[in-house]
């Protein structure tokens, strides 16, 4: 296992590896602390001024939050890999300020979100980064029968450290998405629609994982007398990994065709279900043995058990682009269960549990030895939130997880504790 990690480290610049493995020796400087405080102050001041621009019926919701984390296994290392870093644990801060907008001029609706996050680590400060999340959507309507949506998103975050095999690099991922869709309700219960979308994912360090995807879809929908919705959908996507080298054994492009059945059901006043099930065909440009065809889908439900308790559950099997360079795609199969209990008007208890199996398929041509990777991950969380006033929330929580893998070195376990404070204005 150590040979595999050392080989990966040799591929990186020496100064990057040395800095990544070396713990931080100094505390956060005054300049950095002042910068974070200035960021929070300016954000709050600007957000306070915006509600004055809203008309009656519009919603401008600025917010600011601060969270302190302790993580026992930051790099998600296996037990026999502890010697690869001076200390497996770390603490870090996340400071976020943002604004949610719901603007309704006439029959139109504009939804927007803008937030900026500063993530700062106490020990491994080379992982520090500034994240962001920008979203804009226009829900348009023309007359009584034509409607749709146009929008785009951009999100900057850090790649999952558990999928880097212990390689200590700060890989920032920028995910951009644009979309446009429309529907014509030609009958009180029937509608037809079409749309297009584009997705681009870029990595600051692990550039082999960059991908682009363009897709189109068409739907035929039916609305039941009780308000539930059923739709048939045909979707086709074409994707590319532009930074993978050109090779007769390496897939750079794929085409995916989906035949889906979509549903939103209001089964009772307390139970709402959402579903998507379909047949997926994924074809690659080089080797047919890497292709996939099979059933995929997701079913989720929200249930209001009592006036104070809500439950949510999901089960899924989905085909996704792989976040690794030794697989072309992955099949994610899992289930999750969540609950929220409003103990009092000021105290809310939340719990979540999840299981996921990830099968990494379609070896892109590297020197793979043995079977392709297959992971089982179990995770859970429990938190208590306290709202002394309506606009403020203090939350204390714990998280834990464990992953088992058929490839040595990719299993791990961790536990984490967090304390957060959030204000909504």
Short mmCIF file of C-alpha atoms in Angstrom, two decimals:
data_model
loop_
_atom_site.label_atom_id
_atom_site.label_comp_id
_atom_site.label_asym_id
_atom_site.label_seq_id
_atom_site.Cartn_x
_atom_site.Cartn_y
_atom_site.Cartn_z
CA UNK A 1 0.00 0.00 0.00
CA UNK A 2 2.79 2.38 0.88
CA UNK A 3 4.42 1.76 -2.51
CA UNK A 4 1.20 2.78 -4.25
CA UNK A 5 1.02 6.06 -2.32
CA UNK A 6 4.71 6.79 -2.71
CA UNK A 7 4.34 6.31 -6.46
CA UNK A 8 1.55 8.87 -6.52
CA UNK A 9 3.53 11.30 -4.44
CA UNK A 10 6.48 11.09 -6.84
CA UNK A 11 4.22 12.33 -9.63
CA UNK A 12 3.62 15.60 -7.76
CA UNK A 13 5.99 18.56 -7.40
CA UNK A 14 8.34 17.97 -4.48
CA UNK A 15 7.43 21.18 -2.73
CA UNK A 16 3.72 20.27 -2.87
CA UNK A 17 4.28 16.87 -1.25
CA UNK A 18 6.56 18.23 1.45
CA UNK A 19 4.16 20.97 2.34
CA UNK A 20 1.20 18.61 2.34
CA UNK A 21 2.77 16.12 4.74
CA UNK A 22 4.15 18.75 7.07
CA UNK A 23 1.82 20.00 9.81
CA UNK A 24 1.39 23.67 10.34
CA UNK A 25 3.87 25.01 12.88
CA UNK A 26 2.38 28.41 13.54
CA UNK A 27 -1.00 29.59 14.62
CA UNK A 28 -3.23 31.57 12.32
CA UNK A 29 -1.74 35.01 11.96
CA UNK A 30 -3.46 38.20 12.91
CA UNK A 31 -3.74 39.22 9.25
CA UNK A 32 -5.73 36.12 8.38
CA UNK A 33 -8.02 36.52 11.40
CA UNK A 34 -8.59 40.17 10.53
CA UNK A 35 -9.38 39.18 6.94
CA UNK A 36 -12.01 36.70 8.06
CA UNK A 37 -13.59 39.23 10.43
CA UNK A 38 -13.61 41.90 7.71
CA UNK A 39 -15.23 39.44 5.30
CA UNK A 40 -17.99 38.69 7.82
CA UNK A 41 -18.56 42.34 8.69
CA UNK A 42 -18.78 43.56 5.11
CA UNK A 43 -21.05 40.67 4.20
CA UNK A 44 -23.47 41.34 7.03
CA UNK A 45 -23.55 45.10 6.35
CA UNK A 46 -24.29 44.58 2.67
CA UNK A 47 -26.95 41.97 3.33
CA UNK A 48 -28.75 44.21 5.82
CA UNK A 49 -29.16 46.88 3.13
CA UNK A 50 -30.73 44.61 0.50
CA UNK A 51 -34.16 43.94 2.08
CA UNK A 52 -35.04 47.59 1.61
CA UNK A 53 -35.07 47.01 -2.17
CA UNK A 54 -37.71 44.27 -2.01
CA UNK A 55 -41.32 44.83 -3.02
CA UNK A 56 -44.25 43.27 -1.18
CA UNK A 57 -44.28 39.52 -1.77
CA UNK A 58 -40.57 39.32 -2.64
CA UNK A 59 -38.10 37.57 -0.35
CA UNK A 60 -34.49 38.62 0.29
CA UNK A 61 -32.87 36.37 2.89
CA UNK A 62 -29.26 37.22 3.80
CA UNK A 63 -27.42 34.88 6.16
CA UNK A 64 -24.05 34.38 7.81
CA UNK A 65 -22.71 31.27 9.55
CA UNK A 66 -19.60 30.03 11.32
CA UNK A 67 -18.75 26.37 11.97
CA UNK A 68 -15.85 24.82 13.85
CA UNK A 69 -15.01 21.17 13.01
CA UNK A 70 -12.82 18.51 14.55
CA UNK A 71 -12.08 15.54 12.25
CA UNK A 72 -10.23 12.48 13.53
CA UNK A 73 -9.09 11.31 10.06
CA UNK A 74 -8.91 14.27 7.71
CA UNK A 75 -7.25 12.44 4.78
CA UNK A 76 -9.46 9.33 5.25
CA UNK A 77 -6.42 7.07 5.68
CA UNK A 78 -6.49 3.36 6.40
CA UNK A 79 -5.14 2.20 9.77
CA UNK A 80 -1.86 1.00 8.24
CA UNK A 81 -1.28 4.41 6.60
CA UNK A 82 -1.04 6.47 9.79
CA UNK A 83 2.70 6.92 9.32
CA UNK A 84 2.18 8.79 6.02
CA UNK A 85 1.27 11.99 7.88
CA UNK A 86 2.41 13.40 11.22
CA UNK A 87 -1.14 13.47 12.54
CA UNK A 88 -4.37 12.12 11.02
CA UNK A 89 -6.63 14.62 12.77
CA UNK A 90 -7.20 18.33 12.26
CA UNK A 91 -9.53 21.17 13.13
CA UNK A 92 -10.87 23.73 10.71
CA UNK A 93 -13.25 26.70 10.44
CA UNK A 94 -15.86 27.47 7.80
CA UNK A 95 -17.12 31.06 7.62
CA UNK A 96 -19.94 31.66 5.15
CA UNK A 97 -22.01 34.69 4.15
CA UNK A 98 -24.66 34.75 1.48
CA UNK A 99 -28.06 35.79 0.19
CA UNK A 100 -31.13 33.90 -1.01
CA UNK A 101 -33.55 35.78 -3.28
CA UNK A 102 -37.09 34.96 -4.37
CA UNK A 103 -38.26 37.82 -6.64
CA UNK A 104 -41.69 37.62 -8.30
CA UNK A 105 -42.31 40.34 -10.87
CA UNK A 106 -45.81 39.70 -12.17
CA UNK A 107 -46.23 36.05 -13.20
CA UNK A 108 -42.48 35.49 -13.40
CA UNK A 109 -40.22 34.17 -10.65
CA UNK A 110 -36.48 34.75 -10.22
CA UNK A 111 -34.60 32.60 -7.71
CA UNK A 112 -31.01 33.45 -6.82
CA UNK A 113 -28.41 32.39 -4.32
CA UNK A 114 -24.94 33.81 -3.75
CA UNK A 115 -22.59 32.71 -1.00
CA UNK A 116 -18.88 32.83 -0.24
CA UNK A 117 -17.05 30.55 2.19
CA UNK A 118 -13.62 30.80 3.80
CA UNK A 119 -12.27 27.39 4.88
CA UNK A 120 -9.20 27.49 7.13
CA UNK A 121 -7.39 24.48 8.64
CA UNK A 122 -5.45 24.60 11.90
CA UNK A 123 -2.72 22.07 11.09
CA UNK A 124 -2.66 21.36 7.34
CA UNK A 125 -3.04 24.93 6.16
CA UNK A 126 -2.08 24.06 2.56
CA UNK A 127 -5.69 22.83 2.29
CA UNK A 128 -7.09 26.33 2.95
CA UNK A 129 -9.42 27.51 0.19
CA UNK A 130 -12.17 30.01 -0.62
CA UNK A 131 -15.37 28.35 -1.79
CA UNK A 132 -18.40 29.85 -3.48
CA UNK A 133 -21.90 28.91 -4.59
CA UNK A 134 -23.79 30.99 -7.16
CA UNK A 135 -27.21 30.03 -8.50
CA UNK A 136 -29.68 31.86 -10.74
CA UNK A 137 -32.96 30.56 -12.15
CA UNK A 138 -35.78 32.29 -14.01
CA UNK A 139 -39.08 30.40 -13.88
CA UNK A 140 -40.81 31.99 -16.85
CA UNK A 141 -44.46 31.86 -17.89
CA UNK A 142 -46.06 33.02 -21.14
CA UNK A 143 -49.84 33.05 -21.20
CA UNK A 144 -51.69 30.19 -19.54
CA UNK A 145 -50.08 27.25 -21.32
CA UNK A 146 -46.35 27.93 -21.80
CA UNK A 147 -43.80 27.81 -18.95
CA UNK A 148 -40.25 26.75 -18.21
CA UNK A 149 -36.94 27.63 -16.65
CA UNK A 150 -33.61 29.18 -17.65
CA UNK A 151 -30.60 29.41 -15.39
CA UNK A 152 -27.08 28.58 -14.41
CA UNK A 153 -24.95 27.65 -11.41
CA UNK A 154 -21.29 27.77 -10.41
CA UNK A 155 -19.87 26.09 -7.34
CA UNK A 156 -16.28 26.00 -6.10
CA UNK A 157 -15.39 23.45 -3.45
CA UNK A 158 -12.66 21.02 -2.47
CA UNK A 159 -12.54 17.48 -3.83
CA UNK A 160 -13.28 14.64 -1.45
CA UNK A 161 -10.07 13.94 0.45
CA UNK A 162 -11.22 10.35 0.90
CA UNK A 163 -10.85 9.73 -2.84
CA UNK A 164 -7.26 10.96 -3.20
CA UNK A 165 -5.59 7.89 -1.73
CA UNK A 166 -3.82 9.96 0.91
CA UNK A 167 -2.14 12.26 -1.62
CA UNK A 168 -1.89 15.58 0.29
CA UNK A 169 -2.90 18.11 -2.35
CA UNK A 170 -5.50 20.85 -2.31
CA UNK A 171 -7.58 20.06 -5.39
CA UNK A 172 -10.32 22.65 -5.91
CA UNK A 173 -13.24 21.64 -8.12
CA UNK A 174 -15.26 24.20 -10.09
CA UNK A 175 -18.61 22.89 -11.32
CA UNK A 176 -20.57 25.01 -13.80
CA UNK A 177 -24.02 24.19 -15.17
CA UNK A 178 -26.37 25.95 -17.57
CA UNK A 179 -29.86 24.88 -18.57
CA UNK A 180 -33.03 25.89 -20.40
CA UNK A 181 -36.34 24.04 -20.60
CA UNK A 182 -39.95 24.68 -21.51
CA UNK A 183 -43.34 22.94 -21.50
CA UNK A 184 -46.62 23.38 -23.32
CA UNK A 185 -49.80 22.38 -21.47
CA UNK A 186 -51.97 21.44 -24.44
CA UNK A 187 -54.65 19.82 -22.24
CA UNK A 188 -55.73 20.39 -18.62
CA UNK A 189 -53.99 17.12 -17.72
CA UNK A 190 -51.37 16.69 -20.46
CA UNK A 191 -48.18 18.56 -21.37
CA UNK A 192 -45.11 18.15 -23.56
CA UNK A 193 -41.71 19.65 -22.91
CA UNK A 194 -38.09 19.80 -23.99
CA UNK A 195 -34.82 21.13 -22.62
CA UNK A 196 -31.06 21.26 -22.87
CA UNK A 197 -28.23 21.47 -20.33
CA UNK A 198 -24.46 21.75 -20.24
CA UNK A 199 -22.10 20.78 -17.39
CA UNK A 200 -18.39 21.51 -16.98
CA UNK A 201 -16.22 20.25 -14.11
CA UNK A 202 -12.60 21.46 -13.78
CA UNK A 203 -9.95 20.52 -11.21
CA UNK A 204 -7.10 22.75 -10.08
CA UNK A 205 -4.61 19.85 -9.63
CA UNK A 206 -6.16 16.52 -10.67
CA UNK A 207 -6.92 17.72 -14.20
CA UNK A 208 -7.36 14.21 -15.63
CA UNK A 209 -10.74 14.22 -13.87
CA UNK A 210 -12.04 17.26 -15.81
CA UNK A 211 -15.14 16.50 -17.84
CA UNK A 212 -17.76 18.23 -19.99
CA UNK A 213 -21.28 17.05 -20.77
CA UNK A 214 -24.05 18.37 -23.04
CA UNK A 215 -27.54 16.89 -22.87
CA UNK A 216 -31.03 17.27 -24.32
CA UNK A 217 -34.32 15.79 -23.19
CA UNK A 218 -37.98 15.55 -24.15
CA UNK A 219 -40.93 14.75 -21.86
CA UNK A 220 -44.60 13.86 -21.99
CA UNK A 221 -46.43 14.59 -18.74
CA UNK A 222 -49.77 13.74 -17.14
CA UNK A 223 -51.38 15.31 -14.06
CA UNK A 224 -53.83 13.20 -12.08
CA UNK A 225 -57.10 14.56 -10.66
CA UNK A 226 -55.50 14.56 -7.18
CA UNK A 227 -52.50 16.62 -8.32
CA UNK A 228 -49.85 13.92 -8.71
CA UNK A 229 -47.59 14.11 -11.77
CA UNK A 230 -46.30 11.33 -14.04
CA UNK A 231 -43.91 11.88 -16.95
CA UNK A 232 -42.08 9.87 -19.55
CA UNK A 233 -38.67 11.23 -20.48
CA UNK A 234 -36.11 10.56 -23.19
CA UNK A 235 -32.67 11.98 -22.40
CA UNK A 236 -29.42 11.87 -24.37
CA UNK A 237 -26.05 13.13 -23.14
CA UNK A 238 -22.61 13.36 -24.75
CA UNK A 239 -19.60 13.75 -22.49
CA UNK A 240 -15.85 14.11 -22.75
CA UNK A 241 -12.76 13.97 -20.52
CA UNK A 242 -10.72 16.57 -22.43
CA UNK A 243 -7.44 16.16 -20.53
CA UNK A 244 -7.10 12.42 -20.85
CA UNK A 245 -4.34 11.58 -23.35
CA UNK A 246 -5.33 10.31 -26.79
CA UNK A 247 -4.87 6.52 -26.83
CA UNK A 248 -6.31 3.44 -28.48
CA UNK A 249 -6.90 1.97 -25.02
CA UNK A 250 -8.16 5.10 -23.23
CA UNK A 251 -11.74 6.35 -23.38
CA UNK A 252 -12.12 10.11 -23.60
CA UNK A 253 -15.76 10.33 -24.71
CA UNK A 254 -19.08 8.69 -23.91
CA UNK A 255 -22.71 8.82 -25.00
CA UNK A 256 -25.52 8.10 -22.55
CA UNK A 257 -29.17 7.49 -23.46
CA UNK A 258 -31.90 7.25 -20.81
CA UNK A 259 -35.54 6.17 -20.98
CA UNK A 260 -37.06 7.43 -17.73
CA UNK A 261 -40.35 7.41 -15.90
CA UNK A 262 -40.69 10.35 -13.47
CA UNK A 263 -43.26 10.79 -10.75
CA UNK A 264 -44.32 13.13 -7.95
CA UNK A 265 -47.08 11.66 -5.81
CA UNK A 266 -49.07 13.25 -3.00
CA UNK A 267 -50.24 9.99 -1.45
CA UNK A 268 -51.79 11.52 1.67
CA UNK A 269 -51.71 14.85 3.42
CA UNK A 270 -48.65 13.62 5.31
CA UNK A 271 -46.77 11.58 2.68
CA UNK A 272 -45.14 12.91 -0.50
CA UNK A 273 -43.04 10.69 -2.78
CA UNK A 274 -40.72 11.43 -5.71
CA UNK A 275 -39.46 8.85 -8.14
CA UNK A 276 -37.30 8.32 -11.20
CA UNK A 277 -36.71 4.92 -12.77
CA UNK A 278 -35.40 4.13 -16.20
CA UNK A 279 -33.17 2.16 -18.50
CA UNK A 280 -29.70 3.60 -19.10
CA UNK A 281 -27.33 2.86 -21.98
CA UNK A 282 -23.79 4.25 -21.76
CA UNK A 283 -21.38 3.75 -24.66
CA UNK A 284 -17.70 4.69 -24.86
CA UNK A 285 -15.59 5.67 -27.83
CA UNK A 286 -12.85 3.02 -27.61
CA UNK A 287 -13.79 -0.26 -25.97
CA UNK A 288 -17.28 -1.73 -25.96
CA UNK A 289 -16.56 -3.91 -22.89
CA UNK A 290 -16.61 -0.73 -20.82
CA UNK A 291 -20.18 0.09 -21.88
CA UNK A 292 -23.09 -0.10 -19.45
CA UNK A 293 -26.76 -0.91 -19.89
CA UNK A 294 -29.23 -1.50 -17.11
CA UNK A 295 -31.88 -0.14 -14.78
CA UNK A 296 -31.17 2.97 -12.71
CA UNK A 297 -33.34 5.24 -10.60
CA UNK A 298 -34.11 6.92 -7.31
CA UNK A 299 -37.15 6.84 -5.02
CA UNK A 300 -37.52 9.26 -2.11
CA UNK A 301 -40.31 10.11 0.32
CA UNK A 302 -41.09 12.72 2.98
CA UNK A 303 -43.46 11.74 5.78
CA UNK A 304 -44.83 13.99 8.52
CA UNK A 305 -45.21 11.53 11.36
CA UNK A 306 -46.62 14.13 13.76
CA UNK A 307 -46.82 17.88 13.90
CA UNK A 308 -43.31 17.87 15.43
CA UNK A 309 -41.64 14.91 13.70
CA UNK A 310 -40.74 14.43 10.04
CA UNK A 311 -39.03 11.51 8.31
CA UNK A 312 -37.35 11.26 4.93
CA UNK A 313 -35.97 8.23 3.14
CA UNK A 314 -34.38 7.42 -0.21
CA UNK A 315 -33.20 4.40 -2.16
CA UNK A 316 -31.25 4.65 -5.42
CA UNK A 317 -29.09 3.05 -8.09
CA UNK A 318 -27.39 5.63 -10.31
CA UNK A 319 -24.70 5.81 -12.99
CA UNK A 320 -22.25 8.67 -12.45
CA UNK A 321 -18.98 9.99 -13.83
CA UNK A 322 -16.08 8.66 -11.80
CA UNK A 323 -14.06 10.96 -9.56
CA UNK A 324 -11.04 8.68 -10.03
CA UNK A 325 -8.54 8.31 -12.85
CA UNK A 326 -8.70 4.48 -12.83
CA UNK A 327 -12.39 4.20 -13.77
CA UNK A 328 -14.55 5.56 -16.58
CA UNK A 329 -17.79 5.62 -14.58
CA UNK A 330 -19.21 4.32 -11.32
CA UNK A 331 -22.46 2.72 -10.20
CA UNK A 332 -23.73 4.11 -6.89
CA UNK A 333 -26.33 2.04 -5.01
CA UNK A 334 -27.55 3.10 -1.61
CA UNK A 335 -30.18 4.12 0.86
CA UNK A 336 -30.60 6.86 3.44
CA UNK A 337 -32.91 7.71 6.32
CA UNK A 338 -33.31 11.02 8.10
CA UNK A 339 -35.45 12.36 10.92
CA UNK A 340 -36.13 15.72 12.54
CA UNK A 341 -37.90 16.18 15.87
CA UNK A 342 -38.93 19.58 17.10
CA UNK A 343 -38.69 18.91 20.83
CA UNK A 344 -39.75 22.46 21.76
CA UNK A 345 -40.31 25.74 19.95
CA UNK A 346 -36.57 26.43 20.32
CA UNK A 347 -34.92 22.97 20.18
CA UNK A 348 -34.70 20.63 17.16
CA UNK A 349 -33.00 17.24 17.06
CA UNK A 350 -31.84 15.80 13.71
CA UNK A 351 -30.42 12.43 12.79
CA UNK A 352 -29.30 10.82 9.53
CA UNK A 353 -27.96 7.42 8.50
CA UNK A 354 -26.82 6.24 5.07
CA UNK A 355 -25.31 3.25 3.29
CA UNK A 356 -23.76 3.36 -0.20
CA UNK A 357 -22.02 0.84 -2.42
CA UNK A 358 -19.83 2.26 -5.19
CA UNK A 359 -18.63 0.07 -8.03
CA UNK A 360 -15.91 1.63 -10.16
CA UNK A 361 -16.38 0.37 -13.71
CA UNK A 362 -14.83 0.85 -17.13
CA UNK A 363 -11.08 0.77 -16.46
CA UNK A 364 -9.77 3.59 -18.72
CA UNK A 365 -6.60 1.75 -19.66
CA UNK A 366 -4.20 2.11 -16.74
CA UNK A 367 -2.11 -0.69 -15.28
CA UNK A 368 -4.91 -2.05 -13.08
CA UNK A 369 -3.99 -5.18 -11.09
CA UNK A 370 -6.81 -7.42 -9.87
CA UNK A 371 -10.43 -6.47 -9.60
CA UNK A 372 -11.73 -2.94 -10.01
CA UNK A 373 -12.51 -1.09 -6.84
CA UNK A 374 -15.72 -1.79 -4.91
CA UNK A 375 -16.53 0.25 -1.77
CA UNK A 376 -19.16 0.00 0.97
CA UNK A 377 -19.62 3.16 3.04
CA UNK A 378 -21.74 3.59 6.18
CA UNK A 379 -22.22 7.05 7.70
CA UNK A 380 -24.39 8.82 10.21
CA UNK A 381 -24.88 12.07 12.08
CA UNK A 382 -26.76 13.42 15.08
CA UNK A 383 -27.22 17.06 16.03
CA UNK A 384 -29.16 19.33 18.36
CA UNK A 385 -30.13 22.84 17.26
CA UNK A 386 -31.16 25.67 19.57
CA UNK A 387 -32.83 28.88 18.37
CA UNK A 388 -32.86 31.50 21.12
CA UNK A 389 -34.58 33.83 18.65
CA UNK A 390 -36.17 33.12 15.28
CA UNK A 391 -33.26 34.54 13.28
CA UNK A 392 -30.44 32.68 15.07
CA UNK A 393 -29.52 29.01 15.41
CA UNK A 394 -26.78 27.27 17.40
CA UNK A 395 -26.14 23.64 16.47
CA UNK A 396 -23.92 20.98 18.06
CA UNK A 397 -23.44 17.68 16.29
CA UNK A 398 -21.39 14.53 15.75
CA UNK A 399 -20.63 12.59 12.57
CA UNK A 400 -19.08 9.18 11.98
CA UNK A 401 -18.35 6.96 9.00
CA UNK A 402 -16.62 3.79 7.88
CA UNK A 403 -15.63 2.56 4.42
CA UNK A 404 -14.65 -0.98 3.45
CA UNK A 405 -12.97 -1.56 0.09
CA UNK A 406 -11.73 -4.57 -1.84
CA UNK A 407 -8.55 -2.60 -2.65
CA UNK A 408 -6.04 -2.34 0.19
CA UNK A 409 -5.62 1.18 1.50
CA UNK A 410 -9.00 2.60 0.51
CA UNK A 411 -10.85 1.69 3.67
CA UNK A 412 -11.09 4.12 6.58
CA UNK A 413 -13.10 5.17 9.58
CA UNK A 414 -13.53 8.61 11.13
CA UNK A 415 -15.51 10.60 13.63
CA UNK A 416 -16.11 14.34 13.74
CA UNK A 417 -17.62 16.96 16.03
CA UNK A 418 -18.91 20.34 14.96
CA UNK A 419 -20.38 23.50 16.49
CA UNK A 420 -22.08 26.05 14.28
CA UNK A 421 -23.77 29.42 14.66
CA UNK A 422 -26.04 30.85 11.95
CA UNK A 423 -27.94 34.11 11.63
CA UNK A 424 -30.71 34.80 9.08
CA UNK A 425 -31.80 38.38 8.51
#
